[in-house]
Coordinates of C-alpha atoms (C1' of nucleotides) in Angstrom, one line a residue:
Chain A
M27 CA -43.9 55.6 30.7
S28 CA -44.1 54.8 26.9
T29 CA -47.4 55.5 25.2
H30 CA -47.0 52.9 22.5
T31 CA -49.9 50.6 22.0
L32 CA -49.4 46.9 22.4
P33 CA -49.6 44.7 19.3
F34 CA -51.9 42.4 21.3
P35 CA -54.3 42.8 24.3
F36 CA -52.7 42.8 27.7
P37 CA -54.9 44.3 30.5
P38 CA -52.6 44.9 33.5
S39 CA -51.3 48.5 33.7
P40 CA -47.5 48.9 33.1
F41 CA -47.2 50.4 36.6
T42 CA -48.7 47.3 38.2
I43 CA -46.1 45.1 36.5
S44 CA -43.1 47.3 37.2
H45 CA -44.1 47.9 40.8
S46 CA -44.5 44.2 41.6
L47 CA -41.2 43.4 39.8
L48 CA -39.2 46.1 41.6
A49 CA -40.6 45.0 45.0
W50 CA -39.5 41.4 44.3
W51 CA -36.1 42.5 43.1
D52 CA -35.4 44.7 46.1
A53 CA -35.8 41.6 48.2
H54 CA -34.1 39.1 46.0
R55 CA -31.4 40.8 43.9
A56 CA -28.1 39.1 43.6
D57 CA -24.9 40.8 44.7
L58 CA -22.8 41.0 41.6
P59 CA -19.4 42.8 41.0
W60 CA -20.8 45.2 38.3
R61 CA -23.7 46.2 40.6
Q62 CA -21.4 48.0 42.9
T63 CA -20.9 50.9 40.5
R64 CA -22.6 53.2 38.1
D65 CA -19.5 53.7 36.0
P66 CA -20.8 53.4 32.4
Y67 CA -17.6 51.9 31.3
A68 CA -17.8 49.1 33.9
I69 CA -21.4 48.5 33.0
W70 CA -20.4 48.4 29.3
V71 CA -17.7 45.8 30.0
A72 CA -20.0 43.6 32.1
E73 CA -22.9 43.8 29.6
T74 CA -20.6 42.9 26.8
M75 CA -19.1 39.9 28.6
L76 CA -22.6 38.8 29.6
Q77 CA -23.8 38.6 26.0
Q78 CA -24.7 34.9 25.5
T79 CA -22.5 34.1 28.5
Q80 CA -23.5 32.9 32.0
I81 CA -22.9 35.1 35.1
A82 CA -20.6 32.6 36.8
T83 CA -18.4 32.4 33.7
V84 CA -18.1 36.1 33.5
I85 CA -17.2 37.1 37.0
P86 CA -13.5 36.1 37.1
Y87 CA -13.0 37.6 33.6
Y88 CA -14.7 40.8 34.7
E89 CA -12.5 41.1 37.8
R90 CA -9.3 40.6 35.8
W91 CA -10.4 43.0 33.1
M92 CA -11.3 45.9 35.5
A93 CA -8.1 45.4 37.4
R94 CA -6.0 45.5 34.2
F95 CA -8.1 48.1 32.3
P96 CA -9.8 50.3 35.0
T97 CA -10.9 53.0 32.5
V98 CA -11.8 53.4 28.9
A99 CA -8.6 55.3 28.4
D100 CA -6.5 52.4 29.7
L101 CA -8.3 50.0 27.3
A102 CA -7.9 52.3 24.3
A103 CA -4.1 52.6 25.0
V104 CA -3.1 48.9 24.8
P105 CA -2.5 46.7 21.8
L106 CA -5.3 44.3 20.6
E107 CA -3.0 41.3 21.4
E108 CA -3.2 42.1 25.1
V109 CA -7.0 42.5 25.0
L110 CA -7.4 39.1 23.3
K111 CA -5.1 37.5 25.8
L112 CA -7.4 38.6 28.7
W113 CA -10.5 37.5 26.7
Q114 CA -8.9 34.0 26.1
G115 CA -11.4 31.3 26.8
L116 CA -14.5 33.6 27.1
G117 CA -15.6 33.0 23.5
Y118 CA -17.2 35.2 20.8
Y119 CA -13.9 37.1 20.3
S120 CA -15.4 39.8 18.1
R121 CA -16.7 41.2 21.4
A122 CA -13.1 41.8 22.6
R123 CA -12.1 43.3 19.3
N124 CA -15.2 45.6 19.1
L125 CA -14.8 46.7 22.8
H126 CA -11.2 47.7 22.0
A127 CA -12.1 49.5 18.8
A128 CA -15.0 51.3 20.5
A129 CA -12.9 52.4 23.4
Q130 CA -10.6 54.2 20.9
T131 CA -13.7 55.8 19.3
V132 CA -14.9 57.0 22.7
M133 CA -11.5 58.6 23.3
Q134 CA -11.3 60.3 19.9
R135 CA -14.9 61.1 19.0
W136 CA -16.5 61.5 22.4
G137 CA -13.6 63.2 24.3
G138 CA -13.1 60.2 26.6
Q139 CA -16.7 60.3 28.0
M140 CA -19.2 57.5 27.2
P141 CA -22.2 58.9 25.4
R142 CA -25.3 59.0 27.6
R143 CA -28.2 58.2 25.3
A144 CA -29.1 54.8 24.0
A145 CA -29.2 56.0 20.4
D146 CA -25.7 57.4 20.6
L147 CA -24.3 54.3 22.5
Q148 CA -25.6 52.1 19.7
T149 CA -23.4 53.8 17.2
L150 CA -20.4 52.2 18.9
K151 CA -19.0 48.9 17.6
G152 CA -20.3 45.9 19.6
I153 CA -23.1 47.9 21.3
G154 CA -26.5 46.8 19.8
R155 CA -30.0 47.5 20.9
Y156 CA -29.8 45.4 24.1
T157 CA -26.4 46.7 25.4
A158 CA -27.3 50.3 24.5
G159 CA -30.5 50.0 26.5
A160 CA -28.7 48.4 29.5
I161 CA -26.0 51.0 29.7
A162 CA -28.4 54.0 29.2
S163 CA -30.9 52.7 31.8
I164 CA -28.5 51.4 34.4
A165 CA -25.7 54.0 34.3
F166 CA -27.7 57.1 33.1
G167 CA -31.3 56.4 34.2
E168 CA -32.8 56.6 30.8
A169 CA -36.3 55.0 30.6
T170 CA -35.4 52.8 27.7
P171 CA -36.1 49.0 27.4
V172 CA -33.9 45.9 27.2
L173 CA -34.8 42.6 25.7
D174 CA -32.5 39.6 26.2
G175 CA -33.3 35.9 26.3
N176 CA -34.5 36.1 29.9
A177 CA -36.8 39.1 29.3
M178 CA -38.1 37.5 26.1
R179 CA -39.1 34.3 28.1
V180 CA -40.8 36.4 30.8
L181 CA -42.7 38.6 28.4
T182 CA -43.9 35.7 26.1
R183 CA -45.2 33.9 29.1
L184 CA -46.7 37.0 30.8
T185 CA -48.8 37.6 27.6
D186 CA -48.9 34.0 26.4
Y187 CA -47.4 35.3 23.2
A188 CA -47.5 32.6 20.5
G189 CA -45.3 34.1 17.8
D190 CA -42.0 32.4 16.8
V191 CA -39.4 34.4 18.6
T192 CA -36.6 33.3 16.2
R193 CA -38.3 35.7 13.7
S194 CA -37.3 39.3 13.9
A195 CA -40.9 40.4 13.4
S196 CA -41.8 38.7 16.7
K197 CA -38.8 40.2 18.5
N198 CA -39.9 43.7 17.3
E199 CA -43.3 43.1 18.9
L200 CA -41.7 42.0 22.2
W201 CA -39.4 45.1 22.1
Q202 CA -42.5 47.2 21.8
L203 CA -44.0 45.4 24.8
A204 CA -40.8 45.9 26.8
A205 CA -40.8 49.6 25.9
T206 CA -44.4 49.9 27.2
L207 CA -43.5 48.4 30.5
V208 CA -40.3 50.4 31.4
P209 CA -41.1 52.8 34.2
D210 CA -39.7 56.4 34.3
S211 CA -38.7 55.7 37.9
R212 CA -35.7 53.3 38.4
P213 CA -35.6 52.1 34.8
G214 CA -32.2 50.4 35.2
D215 CA -33.3 48.5 38.3
Y216 CA -36.5 47.5 36.6
N217 CA -34.6 46.2 33.5
Q218 CA -32.3 44.2 35.7
A219 CA -35.2 42.9 37.7
L220 CA -37.0 41.7 34.5
M221 CA -33.9 39.8 33.4
E222 CA -33.2 38.4 36.9
L223 CA -36.8 37.1 37.2
G224 CA -36.2 35.2 34.0
Q225 CA -32.9 33.8 35.4
Q226 CA -34.1 32.9 38.9
I227 CA -37.9 32.2 38.6
C228 CA -39.1 32.2 35.0
T229 CA -36.6 29.6 34.0
P230 CA -36.7 27.7 30.7
A231 CA -37.6 24.4 32.3
K232 CA -39.8 24.0 35.4
P233 CA -40.4 27.7 36.2
A234 CA -41.1 28.5 39.9
C235 CA -44.4 30.1 39.2
L236 CA -45.5 29.7 42.9
L237 CA -42.7 32.2 43.8
C238 CA -43.3 34.6 40.9
P239 CA -44.4 38.1 41.8
L240 CA -46.1 38.4 38.4
A241 CA -48.1 35.1 38.6
A242 CA -51.3 37.0 39.2
H243 CA -50.9 38.8 35.9
C244 CA -49.4 35.9 33.9
L245 CA -51.6 34.5 31.1
A246 CA -49.4 31.4 30.6
W247 CA -49.7 30.6 34.3
Q248 CA -53.5 30.9 34.1
R249 CA -53.6 28.7 31.0
G250 CA -50.8 26.3 31.9
T251 CA -48.9 27.1 28.7
Q252 CA -45.5 28.0 30.3
P253 CA -43.7 25.0 28.8
E254 CA -44.8 26.1 25.4
R255 CA -43.4 29.6 25.7
P256 CA -41.5 31.0 24.0
V257 CA -42.3 29.4 20.7
Q258 CA -39.1 28.7 18.7
S259 CA -38.4 26.9 15.5
P260 CA -36.0 24.0 16.0
R261 CA -32.3 24.4 15.2
P262 CA -30.8 22.1 12.5
R263 CA -28.6 19.2 13.7
T264 CA -25.0 20.0 14.2
P265 CA -22.5 18.4 11.8
H266 CA -19.2 16.8 12.9
Y267 CA -15.7 17.4 11.4
D268 CA -12.4 15.8 12.0
V269 CA -9.7 18.5 12.2
V270 CA -5.9 18.0 12.3
A271 CA -3.3 20.2 14.0
G272 CA 0.5 20.0 13.7
V273 CA 2.8 20.6 16.6
I274 CA 5.9 21.3 14.5
W275 CA 9.3 21.2 16.1
Q276 CA 12.8 21.1 14.7
N277 CA 14.1 17.6 15.5
G278 CA 12.7 14.2 16.3
Q279 CA 14.3 14.5 19.6
I280 CA 13.4 17.5 21.8
E281 CA 16.1 20.0 22.6
A282 CA 16.5 22.6 25.2
N283 CA 14.5 25.7 24.3
E284 CA 12.8 23.8 21.6
R285 CA 10.6 26.2 19.5
F286 CA 7.2 25.4 18.1
L287 CA 5.4 26.9 15.1
I288 CA 2.2 28.7 15.8
A289 CA 0.0 30.7 13.4
Q290 CA -2.5 33.5 14.0
R291 CA -6.0 33.1 12.6
P292 CA -7.5 35.9 10.3
L293 CA -8.9 38.8 12.4
H294 CA -12.5 38.0 11.3
G295 CA -14.4 34.7 11.3
L296 CA -14.1 31.8 13.7
L297 CA -11.7 32.4 16.6
G298 CA -10.5 35.5 14.7
G299 CA -7.2 36.9 15.9
L300 CA -6.4 33.9 18.1
W301 CA -3.3 31.7 17.8
E302 CA -3.3 28.0 17.0
F303 CA -1.2 25.1 16.0
P304 CA -1.6 25.1 12.2
G305 CA -3.8 22.6 10.4
G306 CA -7.4 22.3 9.3
K307 CA -10.3 20.1 8.3
Q308 CA -9.9 16.6 7.0
E309 CA -11.4 16.1 3.5
P310 CA -13.3 13.0 2.5
G311 CA -11.0 10.1 1.5
E312 CA -7.9 11.6 3.2
T313 CA -6.0 10.0 6.1
L314 CA -5.3 12.4 9.0
P315 CA -1.5 12.7 8.2
E316 CA -2.4 13.4 4.5
A317 CA -4.8 16.1 5.6
L318 CA -2.2 17.6 7.9
R319 CA 0.6 17.7 5.2
R320 CA -1.8 19.3 2.8
E321 CA -3.1 22.0 5.2
I322 CA 0.5 22.9 6.3
Q323 CA 1.6 23.1 2.6
E324 CA -1.4 25.3 1.7
E325 CA -1.1 27.5 4.8
L326 CA 2.7 27.9 5.3
A327 CA 4.2 26.5 2.1
I328 CA 6.5 24.1 3.9
E329 CA 6.8 20.3 3.7
I330 CA 6.5 18.3 6.9
A331 CA 6.9 14.7 8.1
V332 CA 4.0 13.7 10.4
G333 CA 5.1 11.9 13.5
E334 CA 3.5 10.7 16.7
H335 CA -0.1 11.2 17.6
L336 CA -0.2 13.5 20.7
T337 CA -3.9 13.8 21.6
S338 CA -7.4 14.0 20.3
I339 CA -9.9 16.5 21.6
K340 CA -13.6 16.5 21.2
H341 CA -15.2 20.0 21.2
A342 CA -18.8 21.2 20.6
Y343 CA -19.3 24.6 19.1
T344 CA -22.8 26.0 18.8
H345 CA -23.4 24.9 15.2
F346 CA -21.0 22.0 14.7
R347 CA -18.7 19.6 16.5
I348 CA -15.1 18.7 15.9
T349 CA -12.6 16.1 16.9
L350 CA -9.2 17.8 16.8
H351 CA -6.3 15.4 16.3
A352 CA -2.9 16.8 17.2
F353 CA 0.3 15.3 15.8
Q354 CA 3.9 15.9 16.4
A355 CA 5.5 16.9 13.1
T356 CA 9.0 17.9 11.8
H357 CA 9.9 20.2 9.0
L358 CA 11.7 18.3 6.3
S359 CA 14.3 20.9 5.2
G360 CA 15.3 22.5 8.4
V361 CA 13.4 25.3 10.2
P362 CA 13.0 28.5 8.4
Q363 CA 12.7 31.5 10.7
H364 CA 10.8 33.4 8.0
L365 CA 8.1 31.6 6.1
G366 CA 6.8 34.5 4.0
V367 CA 3.6 34.3 6.1
A368 CA 2.9 37.4 8.2
N369 CA 1.1 35.9 11.2
H370 CA 3.2 33.1 12.5
A371 CA 5.8 32.7 15.2
W372 CA 8.4 30.2 16.5
V373 CA 8.0 30.1 20.3
T374 CA 9.2 28.2 23.2
L375 CA 6.8 26.3 25.5
A376 CA 7.2 29.1 28.1
E377 CA 6.5 31.8 25.5
L378 CA 3.1 30.2 24.6
D379 CA 1.7 31.9 27.7
D380 CA 2.0 35.3 25.9
Y381 CA -0.4 34.3 23.1
A382 CA -4.2 33.9 23.1
F383 CA -5.4 30.4 22.2
A384 CA -8.9 28.9 21.9
V385 CA -9.7 26.2 24.4
T386 CA -9.0 23.3 22.0
N387 CA -5.4 24.6 21.5
Q388 CA -5.0 25.2 25.2
K389 CA -5.7 21.5 25.7
I390 CA -3.0 20.7 23.1
I391 CA -0.6 22.9 25.0
A392 CA -1.5 21.1 28.3
T393 CA -0.7 17.8 26.7
L394 CA 2.6 19.2 25.3
R395 CA 3.7 20.3 28.8
Q396 CA 3.3 16.7 29.9
V397 CA 5.2 15.3 27.0
V398 CA 8.1 17.8 27.1
P399 CA 10.5 16.8 29.9
D400 CA 11.0 19.0 32.9
G401 CA 14.1 21.3 32.5
V402 CA 13.4 21.9 28.9
N403 CA 11.9 25.4 28.2
R404 CA 12.0 26.3 31.8
Chain B
dC15 C1' -33.3 38.9 7.6
dA16 C1' -30.9 34.6 8.5
dC17 C1' -26.9 33.2 9.7
dG18 C1' -22.0 33.0 11.9
dC19 C1' -19.9 33.5 16.0
dG20 C1' -17.3 30.1 21.7
dT21 C1' -17.7 28.1 25.8
dG22 C1' -19.6 25.7 29.8
dG23 C1' -23.5 23.8 32.4
dC24 C1' -27.5 21.1 32.5
dC25 C1' -30.3 16.9 31.7
Chain C
dT12 C1' -25.0 11.4 25.0
dG13 C1' -26.3 15.4 21.9
dG14 C1' -29.3 19.3 22.2
dC15 C1' -30.6 23.3 24.6
dC16 C1' -29.6 27.4 26.8
dA17 C1' -27.0 31.6 28.4
dA18 C1' -27.6 39.9 30.3
dG19 C1' -26.6 39.6 21.5
dC20 C1' -24.1 41.7 17.6
dG21 C1' -22.6 42.4 12.8
dT22 C1' -23.3 41.4 8.3

DNA sequence: CACGCGTGGCC
DNA sequence: TGGCCAAGCGT
């Protein structure tokens, strides 16, 4: 049990809280794929996929991943392309790149064994304070805290904490509280119980306080302030952009084994390392075809003629929205196989399956498969 | 330290 | 519908 003092008064003893929580969890814990093992690598993969991502979304990705890369050695041995392909559609692609790089670090620097202590785990790329605590407590039994969005909601309500949790100073106080509460016995179970309480009972809207094992100790429940916790400063409104993409093929009429031009995005930044149909944002005062011609010229140094509109796709990212307009286009002076651009490829419709695309471009591909007649590219 | 980074579900 | 939220991390 940690001996840190709380930054605010909270009478119940840590043992009272952890004991009630563990009793509840033993009766109500969900059966999840990554809970059938103590393999630190499996826990690591699951925790990384679960960052900012819901359980139901993660499960099929986790199953595919563990079937394809059962050990850290398997992961370290494959090229990044294959890793990104398996991560396709899961989002936050730096997680996949970091997992891959850290697997190679584990092989080279740690002799193929995951480090056991939270402090050592946190030196690996993509493993921060939360994930280090999760792996160390669940796989190795270290009495170290975790604090995710769920735990933060539970703890702010339990103590009726009024600080703005978007500020890191507030998060530090809550980490301290979390550390105070972690028991020496079953710390991994306790940490999972804390998060699962936030997921199942202490939900953002309409928490089920009547079913909560901690209600007797909960200051927000006593005061009726659950809806006001946690306190968060509002996010700014999300802007909207119109984006164009060119599906570039050789002739106006589709031929057998028609090839399309795709480009790989830079390894860092938005959708880093993924492939896409080339294009970009529309500037003010530009028509969509004008924007497409300009973007293609800047990116690939070729001139195109913009043809038929194929589809428009609305998509919401976290901080902005786009409408992606896809056009058929043809290269005006024949199709160069080498563009002087490193990360591009001419591929058939069937070969598109080998590349990792973001969801917006997956939708363009789906449209393309309907437009291109059967028998071509098959 | 504030911000960029994906996608899907919910209302 | 747009905004909020989800087992966060790196810079």
